[in-house]
Short mmCIF file of C-alpha atoms in Angstrom, two decimals:
data_model
loop_
_atom_site.label_atom_id
_atom_site.label_comp_id
_atom_site.label_asym_id
_atom_site.label_seq_id
_atom_site.Cartn_x
_atom_site.Cartn_y
_atom_site.Cartn_z
CA UNK Y 10 7.73 17.91 18.70
CA UNK Y 11 9.94 14.85 18.22
CA UNK Y 12 8.11 12.82 20.87
CA UNK Y 13 4.74 13.78 19.40
CA UNK Y 14 5.77 12.76 15.87
CA UNK Y 15 7.27 9.48 17.07
CA UNK Y 16 4.28 8.53 19.21
CA UNK Y 17 1.78 9.50 16.52
CA UNK Y 18 3.65 7.55 13.87
CA UNK Y 19 3.85 4.50 16.15
CA UNK Y 20 0.11 4.46 16.84
CA UNK Y 21 -1.03 5.33 13.33
CA UNK Y 22 1.32 2.83 11.70
CA UNK Y 23 0.02 0.03 13.90
CA UNK Y 24 -3.60 0.99 13.18
CA UNK Y 25 -2.88 1.21 9.45
CA UNK Y 26 -1.39 -2.29 9.53
CA UNK Y 27 -4.48 -3.76 11.18
CA UNK Y 28 -7.02 -1.91 9.02
CA UNK Y 29 -5.15 -2.71 5.80
CA UNK Y 30 -4.98 -6.43 6.55
CA UNK Y 31 -8.68 -6.53 7.45
CA UNK Y 32 -9.50 -4.65 4.23
CA UNK Y 33 -7.42 -7.07 2.14
CA UNK Y 34 -8.95 -10.14 3.78
CA UNK Y 35 -12.45 -8.76 3.22
CA UNK Y 36 -11.72 -8.12 -0.45
CA UNK Y 37 -10.31 -11.61 -0.85
CA UNK Y 38 -13.29 -13.22 0.86
CA UNK Y 39 -15.89 -11.20 -1.07
CA UNK Y 40 -14.27 -12.16 -4.37
CA UNK Y 41 -14.31 -15.83 -3.34
CA UNK Y 42 -18.00 -15.63 -2.40
CA UNK Y 43 -18.91 -13.95 -5.69
CA UNK Y 44 -17.05 -16.63 -7.64
CA UNK Y 45 -18.88 -19.36 -5.70
CA UNK Y 46 -22.27 -17.72 -6.33
CA UNK Y 47 -21.55 -17.30 -10.05
CA UNK Y 48 -20.42 -20.92 -10.31
CA UNK Y 49 -23.60 -22.17 -8.61
CA UNK Y 50 -25.79 -20.02 -10.86
CA UNK Y 51 -24.08 -21.35 -13.99
CA UNK Y 52 -24.44 -24.96 -12.89
CA UNK Y 53 -28.12 -24.48 -12.05
CA UNK Y 54 -28.84 -23.03 -15.49
CA UNK Y 55 -27.42 -26.13 -17.18
CA UNK Y 56 -29.87 -28.43 -15.41
CA UNK Y 57 -33.28 -27.31 -16.65
CA UNK Y 58 -35.19 -30.34 -15.43
CA UNK Y 59 -33.98 -30.00 -11.84
CA UNK Y 60 -33.83 -26.22 -11.88
CA UNK Y 61 -36.77 -25.66 -9.56
CA UNK Y 62 -35.64 -28.03 -6.83
CA UNK Y 63 -31.94 -27.31 -7.02
CA UNK Y 64 -32.57 -23.61 -7.65
CA UNK Y 65 -34.54 -23.16 -4.47
CA UNK Y 66 -31.93 -25.02 -2.43
CA UNK Y 67 -29.05 -23.16 -4.06
CA UNK Y 68 -30.75 -19.79 -3.45
CA UNK Y 69 -31.10 -20.61 0.22
CA UNK Y 70 -27.48 -21.79 0.34
CA UNK Y 71 -26.32 -18.63 -1.43
CA UNK Y 72 -28.23 -16.45 1.01
CA UNK Y 73 -26.74 -18.35 3.91
CA UNK Y 74 -23.29 -18.09 2.37
CA UNK Y 75 -23.64 -14.34 1.91
CA UNK Y 76 -24.91 -13.86 5.46
CA UNK Y 77 -22.11 -16.02 6.84
CA UNK Y 78 -19.59 -14.11 4.73
CA UNK Y 79 -20.91 -10.75 5.97
CA UNK Y 80 -20.47 -12.00 9.52
CA UNK Y 81 -16.92 -13.16 8.84
CA UNK Y 82 -15.99 -9.87 7.16
CA UNK Y 83 -16.77 -7.76 10.22
CA UNK Y 84 -13.84 -5.80 11.59
CA UNK Y 85 -13.74 -7.27 15.09
CA UNK Y 86 -14.14 -10.81 13.79
CA UNK Y 87 -11.11 -10.33 11.56
CA UNK Y 88 -9.03 -8.90 14.40
CA UNK Y 89 -9.70 -12.04 16.44
CA UNK Y 90 -8.40 -14.20 13.61
CA UNK Y 91 -5.01 -12.44 13.40
CA UNK Y 92 -2.09 -14.66 14.34
CA UNK Y 93 0.62 -13.86 16.88
CA UNK Y 94 3.14 -13.66 14.06
CA UNK Y 95 1.06 -10.98 12.30
CA UNK Y 96 0.84 -8.92 15.49
CA UNK Y 97 4.63 -9.18 15.88
CA UNK Y 98 5.18 -8.02 12.30
CA UNK Y 99 2.83 -5.06 12.82
CA UNK Y 100 4.72 -4.02 15.95
CA UNK Y 101 8.07 -4.25 14.16
CA UNK Y 102 6.77 -2.21 11.22
CA UNK Y 103 5.43 0.45 13.59
CA UNK Y 104 8.67 0.66 15.58
CA UNK Y 105 10.88 0.83 12.48
CA UNK Y 106 8.70 3.47 10.83
CA UNK Y 107 8.42 5.70 13.90
CA UNK Y 108 12.14 5.41 14.72
CA UNK Y 109 13.27 6.43 11.23
CA UNK Y 110 10.72 9.24 11.04
CA UNK Y 111 12.03 10.45 14.40
CA UNK Y 112 15.59 10.58 13.01
CA UNK Y 113 14.38 12.44 9.93
CA UNK Y 114 12.45 14.89 12.13
CA UNK Y 115 15.59 15.65 14.15
CA UNK Y 116 17.53 16.34 10.96
CA UNK Y 117 14.78 18.56 9.48
CA UNK Y 118 14.39 20.57 12.69
CA UNK Y 119 18.12 21.18 12.89
CA UNK Y 120 18.22 22.49 9.32
CA UNK Y 121 14.97 24.05 8.10
CA UNK Y 122 12.29 23.38 10.75
CA UNK Y 123 9.82 22.69 7.91
CA UNK Y 124 6.98 20.81 9.59
CA UNK Y 125 5.13 20.36 6.29
CA UNK Y 126 8.01 18.22 5.05
CA UNK Y 127 7.61 16.05 8.14
CA UNK Y 128 3.89 15.66 7.37
CA UNK Y 129 4.65 14.63 3.78
CA UNK Y 130 7.20 12.06 4.93
CA UNK Y 131 4.72 10.75 7.47
CA UNK Y 132 1.89 10.47 4.93
CA UNK Y 133 4.16 8.72 2.44
CA UNK Y 134 5.18 6.27 5.15
CA UNK Y 135 1.57 5.39 6.01
CA UNK Y 136 0.57 5.13 2.36
CA UNK Y 137 3.39 2.67 1.70
CA UNK Y 138 2.58 0.60 4.80
CA UNK Y 139 -1.04 0.24 3.72
CA UNK Y 140 -0.15 -0.46 0.09
CA UNK Y 141 2.44 -3.06 1.13
CA UNK Y 142 0.05 -5.09 3.26
CA UNK Y 143 -2.82 -4.94 0.76
CA UNK Y 144 -0.56 -5.71 -2.20
CA UNK Y 145 0.98 -8.65 -0.34
CA UNK Y 146 -2.48 -10.14 0.33
CA UNK Y 147 -4.42 -9.53 -2.88
CA UNK Y 148 -1.76 -8.32 -5.38
CA UNK Y 149 -3.67 -5.07 -5.87
CA UNK Y 150 -3.29 -1.48 -4.70
CA UNK Y 151 -6.63 0.34 -4.17
CA UNK Y 152 -7.21 3.47 -6.23
CA UNK Y 153 -8.76 5.12 -3.15
CA UNK Y 154 -5.42 4.96 -1.37
CA UNK Y 155 -3.54 6.69 -4.18
CA UNK Y 156 -6.27 9.27 -4.81
CA UNK Y 157 -6.30 10.14 -1.10
CA UNK Y 158 -2.56 10.82 -1.28
CA UNK Y 159 -3.08 13.18 -4.23
CA UNK Y 160 -5.88 15.05 -2.46
CA UNK Y 161 -3.84 15.50 0.71
CA UNK Y 162 -0.90 16.77 -1.34
CA UNK Y 163 -3.12 19.36 -3.02
CA UNK Y 164 -4.43 20.48 0.39
CA UNK Y 165 -0.86 20.89 1.68
CA UNK Y 166 -0.15 23.36 -1.13
CA UNK Y 167 -2.30 25.92 0.74
CA UNK Y 168 -0.16 26.24 3.91
CA UNK Y 169 3.01 25.93 1.82
CA UNK Y 170 1.92 28.93 -0.25
CA UNK Y 171 1.41 31.14 2.80
CA UNK Y 172 4.37 29.91 4.85
CA UNK Y 173 6.96 29.53 2.10
CA UNK Y 174 5.86 32.04 -0.51
CA UNK Y 175 9.38 32.65 -1.79
CA UNK Y 176 10.03 29.02 -2.62
CA UNK Y 177 6.47 27.91 -3.36
CA UNK Y 178 6.90 27.80 -7.14
CA UNK Y 179 9.94 25.56 -6.77
CA UNK Y 180 7.99 23.27 -4.40
CA UNK Y 181 5.04 23.18 -6.82
CA UNK Y 182 7.24 22.32 -9.78
CA UNK Y 183 9.01 19.69 -7.70
CA UNK Y 184 5.71 17.93 -7.03
CA UNK Y 185 4.54 18.24 -10.63
CA UNK Y 186 7.79 16.95 -12.12
CA UNK Y 187 8.05 14.30 -9.43
CA UNK Y 188 4.62 12.99 -10.37
CA UNK Y 189 5.07 13.28 -14.14
CA UNK Y 190 8.53 11.74 -14.41
CA UNK Y 191 7.79 8.96 -11.92
CA UNK Y 192 4.59 8.06 -13.76
CA UNK Y 193 6.23 8.16 -17.19
CA UNK Y 194 9.28 6.08 -16.20
CA UNK Y 195 7.31 3.43 -14.34
CA UNK Y 196 4.59 3.27 -16.99
CA UNK Y 197 7.31 2.65 -19.56
CA UNK Y 198 8.83 -0.03 -17.32
CA UNK Y 199 5.39 -1.61 -16.96
CA UNK Y 200 5.12 -1.90 -20.74
CA UNK Y 201 8.66 -3.20 -21.20
CA UNK Y 202 8.38 -5.80 -18.45
CA UNK Y 203 5.01 -7.02 -19.80
CA UNK Y 204 3.01 -6.52 -16.59
CA UNK Y 205 5.98 -7.37 -14.38
CA UNK Y 206 5.25 -4.00 -12.83
CA UNK Y 207 1.52 -3.43 -12.43
CA UNK Y 208 -0.42 -0.21 -12.86
CA UNK Y 209 -0.95 -0.17 -9.10
CA UNK Y 210 2.81 0.16 -8.65
CA UNK Y 211 2.89 2.90 -11.29
CA UNK Y 212 0.21 4.91 -9.48
CA UNK Y 213 1.85 4.32 -6.10
CA UNK Y 214 5.26 5.55 -7.26
CA UNK Y 215 3.75 8.58 -9.01
CA UNK Y 216 1.96 9.48 -5.76
CA UNK Y 217 5.31 9.23 -3.97
CA UNK Y 218 6.84 11.54 -6.56
CA UNK Y 219 4.08 14.06 -5.94
CA UNK Y 220 4.53 13.90 -2.15
CA UNK Y 221 8.29 13.70 -1.58
CA UNK Y 222 9.73 14.66 -4.95
CA UNK Y 223 11.74 12.86 -7.59
CA UNK Y 224 14.96 12.29 -5.63
CA UNK Y 225 13.40 10.52 -2.65
CA UNK Y 226 11.17 8.46 -4.93
CA UNK Y 227 14.08 7.41 -7.13
CA UNK Y 228 16.24 6.23 -4.24
CA UNK Y 229 13.31 4.45 -2.56
CA UNK Y 230 12.51 2.53 -5.74
CA UNK Y 231 16.19 1.83 -6.43
CA UNK Y 232 16.87 0.41 -2.96
CA UNK Y 233 13.60 -1.50 -3.15
CA UNK Y 234 14.59 -3.06 -6.47
CA UNK Y 235 17.96 -4.12 -5.06
CA UNK Y 236 16.31 -5.79 -2.05
CA UNK Y 237 13.68 -7.38 -4.32
CA UNK Y 238 16.37 -8.76 -6.61
CA UNK Y 239 18.25 -10.45 -3.77
CA UNK Y 240 15.01 -11.77 -2.28
CA UNK Y 241 13.91 -13.17 -5.65
CA UNK Y 242 17.28 -14.89 -6.13
CA UNK Y 243 17.00 -16.39 -2.65
CA UNK Y 244 13.44 -17.62 -3.26
CA UNK Y 245 14.41 -19.23 -6.56
CA UNK Y 246 17.60 -20.76 -5.11
CA UNK Y 247 15.68 -22.40 -2.26
CA UNK Y 248 12.83 -23.32 -4.64
CA UNK Y 249 10.27 -21.32 -2.70
CA UNK Y 250 9.09 -19.63 -5.89
CA UNK Y 251 9.37 -20.06 -9.64
CA UNK Y 252 10.83 -17.53 -12.05
CA UNK Y 253 7.40 -16.67 -13.49
CA UNK Y 254 5.74 -16.20 -10.09
CA UNK Y 255 4.53 -12.68 -9.37
CA UNK Y 256 5.96 -10.85 -6.36
CA UNK Y 257 4.18 -7.93 -4.69
CA UNK Y 258 6.48 -4.95 -5.26
CA UNK Y 259 4.89 -2.45 -2.85
CA UNK Y 260 6.54 -4.02 0.26
CA UNK Y 261 9.95 -3.57 -1.37
CA UNK Y 262 9.20 0.07 -2.15
CA UNK Y 263 8.39 0.50 1.54
CA UNK Y 264 11.69 -1.15 2.52
CA UNK Y 265 13.49 1.10 0.04
CA UNK Y 266 11.79 4.11 1.59
CA UNK Y 267 13.01 3.08 5.05
CA UNK Y 268 16.56 2.73 3.69
CA UNK Y 269 16.28 6.14 2.05
CA UNK Y 270 15.22 7.70 5.35
CA UNK Y 271 18.03 5.91 7.18
CA UNK Y 272 20.66 7.14 4.72
CA UNK Y 273 19.04 10.55 4.28
CA UNK Y 274 19.20 10.38 0.48
CA UNK Y 275 16.21 12.64 -0.25
#
């Protein structure tokens, strides 16, 4: 069981890293193309006298740009453009994630042998990996990612009801309160920090609360904030960033989650 979980986590984590980066790069490129097309359309409207000549040329250029962009947004093309450093980071992320999940699996098997808990930890891990990479690239967390986590959690209620009927109500309430309190606290923090914490972070943390409960979510966010604070101080001290610069928070939540798994503070 341990070897299966470790190997599966290693492979899936690596695949999630690659797919998430390709997705983020595609989103970034499509937005750039749309902005370029809108800018060319606005400039062509201002020149009425030369609209026919320039319009025809710009339409052809726009078509060529879109076709070229569609070619560059293909999955295999993007994989070829990945740097060696990105591959190294993906390998390190996969190894760290699978190793810590392996340790957590050993602890769970020695105590409760609850394989559904292992699945929830695994799903949370992959969700955070994907959110971290996408958030780092485009400063957004896709709604599809968070909604998928909610749907999977609802599906997992079915086997939990039949396998752990005695404690199912407690598990259900744990997920409900984990979601509600996490959402409320982070939504309030988002308002108080004036968009310092985005709604994507709020939805991501609430999904964590629904999957792993309030305790694991709290410690993951807490450790992530501590790491983020030290990183921000270091960036400002070495003049790599300014105080007002936005920092993607999802990667720090992922780091906090790894620390939580290492310390076992769920």
